[in-house]
Amino acid sequence: MADEVKIDGQTFHNRLSSLNSAWKADRRSNDALFAGVSSFVVLMGKNEDAGTYQKSNAMHYWLLGYEFPATLMVFTPDALWIVTTVKKAKHLEGLRGGKTPLEILVRGKDPEQNAKHFERCLDLIKTSGKKVGVLAKDTPSGPFIEEWKKAYGEISKDVEEVDIAPALSVAALAVKDETELRNMRDSARASTGIMSEFFVEEMSEILDEEKKVTHKQLTDKMDRKLDEPKFFQNLKSKLTSDFDTQQLDWIYGPVVQSGGSYDLKLTAQSDENNLHPGTIIAGLGLRYKSYASMVARTYLVDPNDAQESNYKLLLSVHEAMIKEAREGVAIKDLYNKAISVIKSSKRPEMEKHFVKSAGGGIGLETRDPVLAINAKNARVLKDGMTLYLSSGFTDIENPKPQDKKSKTYSLGITDTIRIRRDQDPAVFTNGAASDTGSVCFFFKDEDEEPQPKKQTKKDPKVGAVAASNITKTKLRAERTTQADEGAEARRREHQKELANKKQQEGLATYSEAVGDENGVTQKKFKKFESYKRDNQFPSKVKDLAIVVDEKASTIVLPIMGRPVPFHIQTVKNASKTDEGDFAYLRINFLSPGQGVGRKDDQPFEDPTAHFVRSLTFRSRDVERMDSIAEQITNLRKNAVRREQEKKELEDVVEQDKLIEVRNRKPNRLDTLFVRPAMDGKRISGEVEIHQNGLRYIDHRGSKIDILFSNVKHLFFQPCAHELIVIIHVHLKNPIMIGKKKAKDVQFYREATDMQFDETGNRKRKHRYGDEEEFEQEQEERRRRAQLDKTFKRFAEDIQTAARDEGWGVDIPFRELGFNGVPNRSNVFMQPTADCLVQLTEPPFTVLTLDEIEVAHLERVQFGLKNFDMVFVFKDFHRPPVHINTIPVESLEPVKEWLDSINIAYSEGPLNLNWSTIMKTIITDPHQFFKDGGWSFLAADSDDEGSDEEEEESAFEMSGSELAVSDESSEDESDFDDDASADEGSASDEISAGEDWDELEKKAKKKDREGGLEDEDSGKKRKR
């Protein structure tokens, strides 16, 4: 066998060079991937026949194509050192002379010489740097490993170990080349061949002939298929001509599960139970030339409607995830897409049954945890990556179980896919059909189905009241707002958990009594300086007259024969009055003790000092006094305006310079408008994607630059149910657009076609009816769909260009939206994955959900048609946001949405004074949480609920009356067998001509016999 080992030298050097290039590029940037390591070690112990590969095995196969046991590899950015035995070293000698130097240290039988090889490797690690990468989760064993650990222990204190596994996954193993993809494709075709062309036929035969075959026996038959080369030669999905069955091996399963016991994890195994005709899950994974693939399918035998419906939902979720998997998309977006499809479906309750992890990376490793598909993984997909997508619902209750083993069931679908650039992924395992028609089997004929017990069918139209007219509510307005009691109970329990969590977080965050006195940040004394030297005074002060110096923002007043300057910020106001021949100019100053209303007292360094509150000057020159009063007033107005502008622009940042794309034309989207408009004018322009940001240029040449580093959220809102299609950018810090600051920049295009002919044209003369209108509607729909596609693709291109920033394209969920008034007008609010937004009408609303502490629903009481919602932020200095006048029909959906995103909410009948509440919290947050935190909001809501319960209890039936009612309903009622049995006679009596009085007496008699009259009379007495 040793003579047959042939290492591809070109592949070895190409892959080693690509790894070193990625390593060096990471060191030049910010060491985000390799964490600053200057060397790393890949250690292989003795050969163990394990079911899954570790990272060290994967690196050996990736570089060499073989596994070399008892081998040490030390990587640096400029060299590779290998310590191995004599036989293995012979195969490695041919790899010398490449771009990256290769040093091979041969071990022999001399212990001292072997120790020197390890010492040389340790010296290389120490000279390279203090940080060394290791594969922390690998567990190699054997004498070779023990020797290395003993030698490495001498320097372990001098170096810092870093887990290099994630970096190797991304830089080396994740993206596959054409050879690797070809091996995975062959592996997938072999897997789907066993699934679709053997297992399905075998399963159908067992069920049709009602054989007793265990899961283990069935999987053993599948296992033996690897020893039949002819089977793979005759597969419908043709394999490559040089396909070698000797290089096939199992990496997962095969696993067959049925009969109510299911496990969708990769560790699942087939048990000794017989194959049960119900829900059958089969999964398997094969490795070909070291590259793996997986496939799993669920087969439904005689399913009921609920099972079929749940499987169709799972299939739609799975297909949505596959379609979402494209280059530039964050992995968590795949999982979030699945959750959004479930939430927007007719069965949103299935979200709790969905698997927590929906797959991961696959290739040399069975499951690469670095590419695990879950709600938190922010790594971005790249062209050439391969994943296995595993969608599933676990532990679903069967409403109509066929037998005891069918009370609970699970559903699962697994496919292996390859990520591609600018197109949907390639599904390697599509040879195994997963559509409903292919996975549902019906072995029972309709006449063989068990007949239900014979019961006389009740006619809903017979009786005192038609059953179809019985409703749970008495008022029409209540029927649209009824809450599901089960959902309400579930929400209540979840909200208690969230409230407790918020309380604990608050106590932990504000562990000491820290806060602002009086609930506001203490004001600091501001010093204003008019002149630094005497020679800076205006020349007019020599005349000892009142001088208004606009340049220095100062008023110079003559006091006791001396010019005294007063900065305009110390002046409160100036007024002029006339008395006889004199004009009086009164100047009031700001001083401590004057603070009234919203403004607090003016601070000062020495509160015991004396202050001048006002000065009055008298003059016969009335016009001059008018002029001075007007100058002081205008100077004061300008100073206040400047202070307000300065305060408003405090959070405006000056962005870095935009780095333009030079070597090619930038990706651009033209013929669109921007909001807020520059200079208040609506002029079309185009948006360009550059290296580190966006640039909007209108037809006049005006520009708006937005850097990716300043983007907080990016939204795409399609034109469905809207007049415009939108790409909206929400910024971390405001920027200046024209003379105003903006934290939201929106690019949009109108979706409606305003250019149409209402008067008719030459074409219309030859047409009759509504043909042209139909064409216009079709053209409108086509244009809208194309517009959505164009804008969405451009938004995804923006996300791809800013892949390192950690944000992606967020799309509003219109089906979860509700009307409300966040500012002055009633608008349609829409949740997204990370925010609650209103992007259609300015001023825009963007609330980041992670920044919200709690939500409170106000004016929630019987009889009101609207309620309000208040969001309190984790930053208590930030004022709460109100969304008012939300229709009460949206109350339950809003509660469900808040609960689903883990936001603690409460409700109450009144509007609260939030400015006072927040002032109290800011004063001492520790004491606030110590006193119960936000529980005071829930207390109001609980009090209201208890009052309602007391009111309702006044109309409840007593225990004895309820027992009588239950007894009578169990025995019989006028809606039961007697009513239907007497149906013929009743019709005869009516036809005989009985009048209404006689019919009423008979009805009362039957009520007495059935016990209904006592029940009614009991209710009357209670009232």
mmCIF file of C-alpha atoms in Angstrom, residues 167-365:
data_model
loop_
_atom_site.group_PDB
_atom_site.id
_atom_site.type_symbol
_atom_site.label_atom_id
_atom_site.label_comp_id
_atom_site.label_asym_id
_atom_site.label_seq_id
_atom_site.Cartn_x
_atom_site.Cartn_y
_atom_site.Cartn_z
ATOM 1 C CA ALA A 167 -9.469 30.196 11.163
ATOM 2 C CA LEU A 168 -8.606 26.922 9.420
ATOM 3 C CA SER A 169 -12.272 26.333 8.654
ATOM 4 C CA VAL A 170 -12.705 29.720 6.995
ATOM 5 C CA ALA A 171 -9.285 30.143 5.348
ATOM 6 C CA ALA A 172 -8.684 26.548 4.247
ATOM 7 C CA LEU A 173 -11.523 24.054 4.495
ATOM 8 C CA ALA A 174 -14.752 25.996 3.898
ATOM 9 C CA VAL A 175 -14.347 27.074 0.256
ATOM 10 C CA LYS A 176 -13.920 24.081 -2.065
ATOM 11 C CA ASP A 177 -12.127 23.953 -5.397
ATOM 12 C CA GLU A 178 -13.414 22.099 -8.449
ATOM 13 C CA THR A 179 -11.799 18.773 -7.486
ATOM 14 C CA GLU A 180 -13.324 18.857 -4.026
ATOM 15 C CA LEU A 181 -16.762 19.834 -5.399
ATOM 16 C CA ARG A 182 -16.613 16.965 -7.913
ATOM 17 C CA ASN A 183 -15.935 14.481 -5.111
ATOM 18 C CA MET A 184 -18.802 15.902 -3.052
ATOM 19 C CA ARG A 185 -21.142 15.690 -6.038
ATOM 20 C CA ASP A 186 -20.288 12.010 -6.529
ATOM 21 C CA SER A 187 -20.742 11.403 -2.823
ATOM 22 C CA ALA A 188 -24.162 13.085 -2.911
ATOM 23 C CA ARG A 189 -25.292 11.081 -5.949
ATOM 24 C CA ALA A 190 -24.298 7.844 -4.253
ATOM 25 C CA SER A 191 -26.196 8.903 -1.115
ATOM 26 C CA THR A 192 -29.379 9.830 -2.985
ATOM 27 C CA GLY A 193 -29.103 6.635 -5.048
ATOM 28 C CA ILE A 194 -29.253 4.461 -1.921
ATOM 29 C CA MET A 195 -32.091 6.582 -0.526
ATOM 30 C CA SER A 196 -34.368 6.806 -3.573
ATOM 31 C CA GLU A 197 -33.521 3.638 -5.522
ATOM 32 C CA PHE A 198 -33.110 1.172 -2.672
ATOM 33 C CA PHE A 199 -34.573 2.356 0.611
ATOM 34 C CA VAL A 200 -37.861 3.669 -0.787
ATOM 35 C CA GLU A 201 -38.478 0.439 -2.738
ATOM 36 C CA GLU A 202 -37.526 -1.727 0.235
ATOM 37 C CA MET A 203 -39.706 0.292 2.621
ATOM 38 C CA SER A 204 -42.710 0.146 0.265
ATOM 39 C CA GLU A 205 -42.400 -3.613 -0.045
ATOM 40 C CA ILE A 206 -42.188 -4.114 3.743
ATOM 41 C CA LEU A 207 -45.245 -1.959 4.391
ATOM 42 C CA ASP A 208 -47.291 -3.330 1.508
ATOM 43 C CA GLU A 209 -46.681 -6.945 2.512
ATOM 44 C CA GLU A 210 -46.898 -6.067 6.245
ATOM 45 C CA LYS A 211 -43.572 -7.698 7.020
ATOM 46 C CA LYS A 212 -42.011 -7.475 10.474
ATOM 47 C CA VAL A 213 -38.615 -5.890 9.875
ATOM 48 C CA THR A 214 -36.688 -3.923 12.496
ATOM 49 C CA HIS A 215 -34.988 -0.591 11.869
ATOM 50 C CA LYS A 216 -31.605 -2.201 12.486
ATOM 51 C CA GLN A 217 -32.244 -4.949 9.917
ATOM 52 C CA LEU A 218 -33.283 -2.420 7.307
ATOM 53 C CA THR A 219 -30.197 -0.238 7.870
ATOM 54 C CA ASP A 220 -27.962 -3.322 7.673
ATOM 55 C CA LYS A 221 -29.340 -3.973 4.199
ATOM 56 C CA MET A 222 -28.543 -0.382 3.238
ATOM 57 C CA ASP A 223 -25.056 -0.777 4.699
ATOM 58 C CA ARG A 224 -24.326 -3.819 2.523
ATOM 59 C CA LYS A 225 -25.072 -1.836 -0.635
ATOM 60 C CA LEU A 226 -21.576 -0.337 -0.441
ATOM 61 C CA ASP A 227 -20.222 -3.769 -1.354
ATOM 62 C CA GLU A 228 -22.236 -3.922 -4.605
ATOM 63 C CA PRO A 229 -20.444 -1.965 -7.373
ATOM 64 C CA LYS A 230 -23.135 -2.904 -9.913
ATOM 65 C CA PHE A 231 -25.744 -1.055 -7.877
ATOM 66 C CA PHE A 232 -23.884 2.247 -8.284
ATOM 67 C CA GLN A 233 -23.171 1.577 -11.959
ATOM 68 C CA ASN A 234 -26.900 1.308 -12.684
ATOM 69 C CA LEU A 235 -28.003 4.396 -10.760
ATOM 70 C CA LYS A 236 -30.288 6.839 -12.587
ATOM 71 C CA SER A 237 -28.140 9.743 -11.381
ATOM 72 C CA LYS A 238 -25.017 8.829 -13.319
ATOM 73 C CA LEU A 239 -21.709 8.891 -11.476
ATOM 74 C CA THR A 240 -18.369 9.802 -13.039
ATOM 75 C CA SER A 241 -16.780 7.142 -15.250
ATOM 76 C CA ASP A 242 -13.860 6.605 -12.851
ATOM 77 C CA PHE A 243 -16.084 6.269 -9.760
ATOM 78 C CA ASP A 244 -14.434 3.900 -7.288
ATOM 79 C CA THR A 245 -16.774 2.233 -4.781
ATOM 80 C CA GLN A 246 -13.739 1.213 -2.690
ATOM 81 C CA GLN A 247 -13.402 4.852 -1.610
ATOM 82 C CA LEU A 248 -16.971 5.072 -0.287
ATOM 83 C CA ASP A 249 -17.494 5.063 3.457
ATOM 84 C CA TRP A 250 -20.286 5.900 5.901
ATOM 85 C CA ILE A 251 -20.105 9.142 7.897
ATOM 86 C CA TYR A 252 -23.717 9.227 9.115
ATOM 87 C CA GLY A 253 -26.065 6.326 9.626
ATOM 88 C CA PRO A 254 -27.789 4.927 7.806
ATOM 89 C CA VAL A 255 -30.574 5.679 10.307
ATOM 90 C CA VAL A 256 -34.248 4.698 10.071
ATOM 91 C CA GLN A 257 -36.734 5.887 12.724
ATOM 92 C CA SER A 258 -40.479 5.385 13.131
ATOM 93 C CA GLY A 259 -43.138 4.613 15.709
ATOM 94 C CA GLY A 260 -43.054 7.814 17.786
ATOM 95 C CA SER A 261 -39.358 7.686 18.766
ATOM 96 C CA TYR A 262 -37.320 10.217 16.791
ATOM 97 C CA ASP A 263 -33.943 11.918 17.086
ATOM 98 C CA LEU A 264 -32.944 14.437 14.401
ATOM 99 C CA LYS A 265 -29.343 14.779 15.634
ATOM 100 C CA LEU A 266 -26.335 13.331 13.821
ATOM 101 C CA THR A 267 -25.718 11.006 16.765
ATOM 102 C CA ALA A 268 -29.014 9.153 16.187
ATOM 103 C CA GLN A 269 -28.915 5.387 15.630
ATOM 104 C CA SER A 270 -31.408 2.790 14.437
ATOM 105 C CA ASP A 271 -33.038 0.721 17.219
ATOM 106 C CA GLU A 272 -34.459 -2.809 17.317
ATOM 107 C CA ASN A 273 -38.117 -1.749 16.968
ATOM 108 C CA ASN A 274 -40.119 -2.831 13.932
ATOM 109 C CA LEU A 275 -40.741 -0.445 11.073
ATOM 110 C CA HIS A 276 -44.038 1.277 11.869
ATOM 111 C CA PRO A 277 -46.426 2.479 9.118
ATOM 112 C CA GLY A 278 -46.778 6.133 10.045
ATOM 113 C CA THR A 279 -44.069 8.787 10.008
ATOM 114 C CA ILE A 280 -40.738 7.310 8.854
ATOM 115 C CA ILE A 281 -37.516 9.344 8.878
ATOM 116 C CA ALA A 282 -34.517 7.968 6.997
ATOM 117 C CA GLY A 283 -31.110 9.627 6.846
ATOM 118 C CA LEU A 284 -27.651 8.697 5.633
ATOM 119 C CA GLY A 285 -24.307 10.247 4.772
ATOM 120 C CA LEU A 286 -21.453 8.979 2.614
ATOM 121 C CA ARG A 287 -17.835 10.031 2.224
ATOM 122 C CA TYR A 288 -16.155 9.698 -1.184
ATOM 123 C CA LYS A 289 -12.434 10.383 -1.459
ATOM 124 C CA SER A 290 -12.684 11.905 2.048
ATOM 125 C CA TYR A 291 -15.477 14.372 1.074
ATOM 126 C CA ALA A 292 -18.864 13.939 2.714
ATOM 127 C CA SER A 293 -22.508 14.569 1.863
ATOM 128 C CA MET A 294 -25.769 13.939 3.706
ATOM 129 C CA VAL A 295 -29.410 13.430 2.828
ATOM 130 C CA ALA A 296 -32.496 12.759 4.944
ATOM 131 C CA ARG A 297 -36.155 12.415 4.037
ATOM 132 C CA THR A 298 -39.448 11.967 5.872
ATOM 133 C CA TYR A 299 -41.983 9.526 4.444
ATOM 134 C CA LEU A 300 -45.610 9.716 5.534
ATOM 135 C CA VAL A 301 -47.765 6.567 5.408
ATOM 136 C CA ASP A 302 -51.520 7.260 5.315
ATOM 137 C CA PRO A 303 -51.069 10.753 6.824
ATOM 138 C CA ASN A 304 -53.970 12.852 8.094
ATOM 139 C CA ASP A 305 -54.564 16.448 7.009
ATOM 140 C CA ALA A 306 -52.621 17.942 9.920
ATOM 141 C CA GLN A 307 -49.542 15.855 9.141
ATOM 142 C CA GLU A 308 -49.653 16.761 5.464
ATOM 143 C CA SER A 309 -50.094 20.437 6.336
ATOM 144 C CA ASN A 310 -47.118 20.404 8.706
ATOM 145 C CA TYR A 311 -44.940 18.660 6.131
ATOM 146 C CA LYS A 312 -45.884 21.202 3.453
ATOM 147 C CA LEU A 313 -44.912 23.968 5.886
ATOM 148 C CA LEU A 314 -41.565 22.288 6.587
ATOM 149 C CA LEU A 315 -40.935 21.877 2.866
ATOM 150 C CA SER A 316 -41.653 25.570 2.238
ATOM 151 C CA VAL A 317 -39.302 26.497 5.103
ATOM 152 C CA HIS A 318 -36.575 24.236 3.704
ATOM 153 C CA GLU A 319 -36.921 25.645 0.187
ATOM 154 C CA ALA A 320 -36.860 29.211 1.531
ATOM 155 C CA MET A 321 -33.585 28.496 3.353
ATOM 156 C CA ILE A 322 -32.060 27.008 0.209
ATOM 157 C CA LYS A 323 -33.109 29.998 -1.866
ATOM 158 C CA GLU A 324 -31.704 32.404 0.744
ATOM 159 C CA ALA A 325 -28.285 30.693 0.733
ATOM 160 C CA ARG A 326 -26.206 32.879 -1.591
ATOM 161 C CA GLU A 327 -22.788 34.495 -1.551
ATOM 162 C CA GLY A 328 -22.644 37.472 0.801
ATOM 163 C CA VAL A 329 -25.518 36.321 3.024
ATOM 164 C CA ALA A 330 -24.873 35.898 6.748
ATOM 165 C CA ILE A 331 -25.513 32.361 7.996
ATOM 166 C CA LYS A 332 -27.922 33.584 10.665
ATOM 167 C CA ASP A 333 -30.107 35.062 7.907
ATOM 168 C CA LEU A 334 -30.820 31.521 6.685
ATOM 169 C CA TYR A 335 -32.144 30.529 10.093
ATOM 170 C CA ASN A 336 -34.045 33.805 10.527
ATOM 171 C CA LYS A 337 -35.593 33.289 7.090
ATOM 172 C CA ALA A 338 -36.902 29.904 8.224
ATOM 173 C CA ILE A 339 -38.383 31.437 11.390
ATOM 174 C CA SER A 340 -40.019 34.263 9.421
ATOM 175 C CA VAL A 341 -41.642 31.780 7.017
ATOM 176 C CA ILE A 342 -43.065 29.859 9.982
ATOM 177 C CA LYS A 343 -44.326 33.023 11.698
ATOM 178 C CA SER A 344 -46.028 34.283 8.547
ATOM 179 C CA SER A 345 -47.689 30.929 7.853
ATOM 180 C CA LYS A 346 -51.094 29.721 9.019
ATOM 181 C CA ARG A 347 -49.380 27.680 11.757
ATOM 182 C CA PRO A 348 -47.026 30.087 13.593
ATOM 183 C CA GLU A 349 -47.180 27.857 16.680
ATOM 184 C CA MET A 350 -44.848 25.444 14.882
ATOM 185 C CA GLU A 351 -41.928 27.785 15.630
ATOM 186 C CA LYS A 352 -41.403 26.153 19.040
ATOM 187 C CA HIS A 353 -41.007 22.758 17.322
ATOM 188 C CA PHE A 354 -38.362 23.961 14.843
ATOM 189 C CA VAL A 355 -34.834 22.685 15.366
ATOM 190 C CA LYS A 356 -32.368 25.002 17.137
ATOM 191 C CA SER A 357 -29.582 24.218 14.671
ATOM 192 C CA ALA A 358 -30.458 23.769 11.010
ATOM 193 C CA GLY A 359 -27.214 22.283 9.727
ATOM 194 C CA GLY A 360 -23.626 23.389 9.205
ATOM 195 C CA GLY A 361 -20.574 23.143 7.008
ATOM 196 C CA ILE A 362 -19.713 19.827 5.375
ATOM 197 C CA GLY A 363 -16.816 18.490 3.334
ATOM 198 C CA LEU A 364 -13.769 16.902 4.861
ATOM 199 C CA GLU A 365 -15.541 17.271 8.188
#
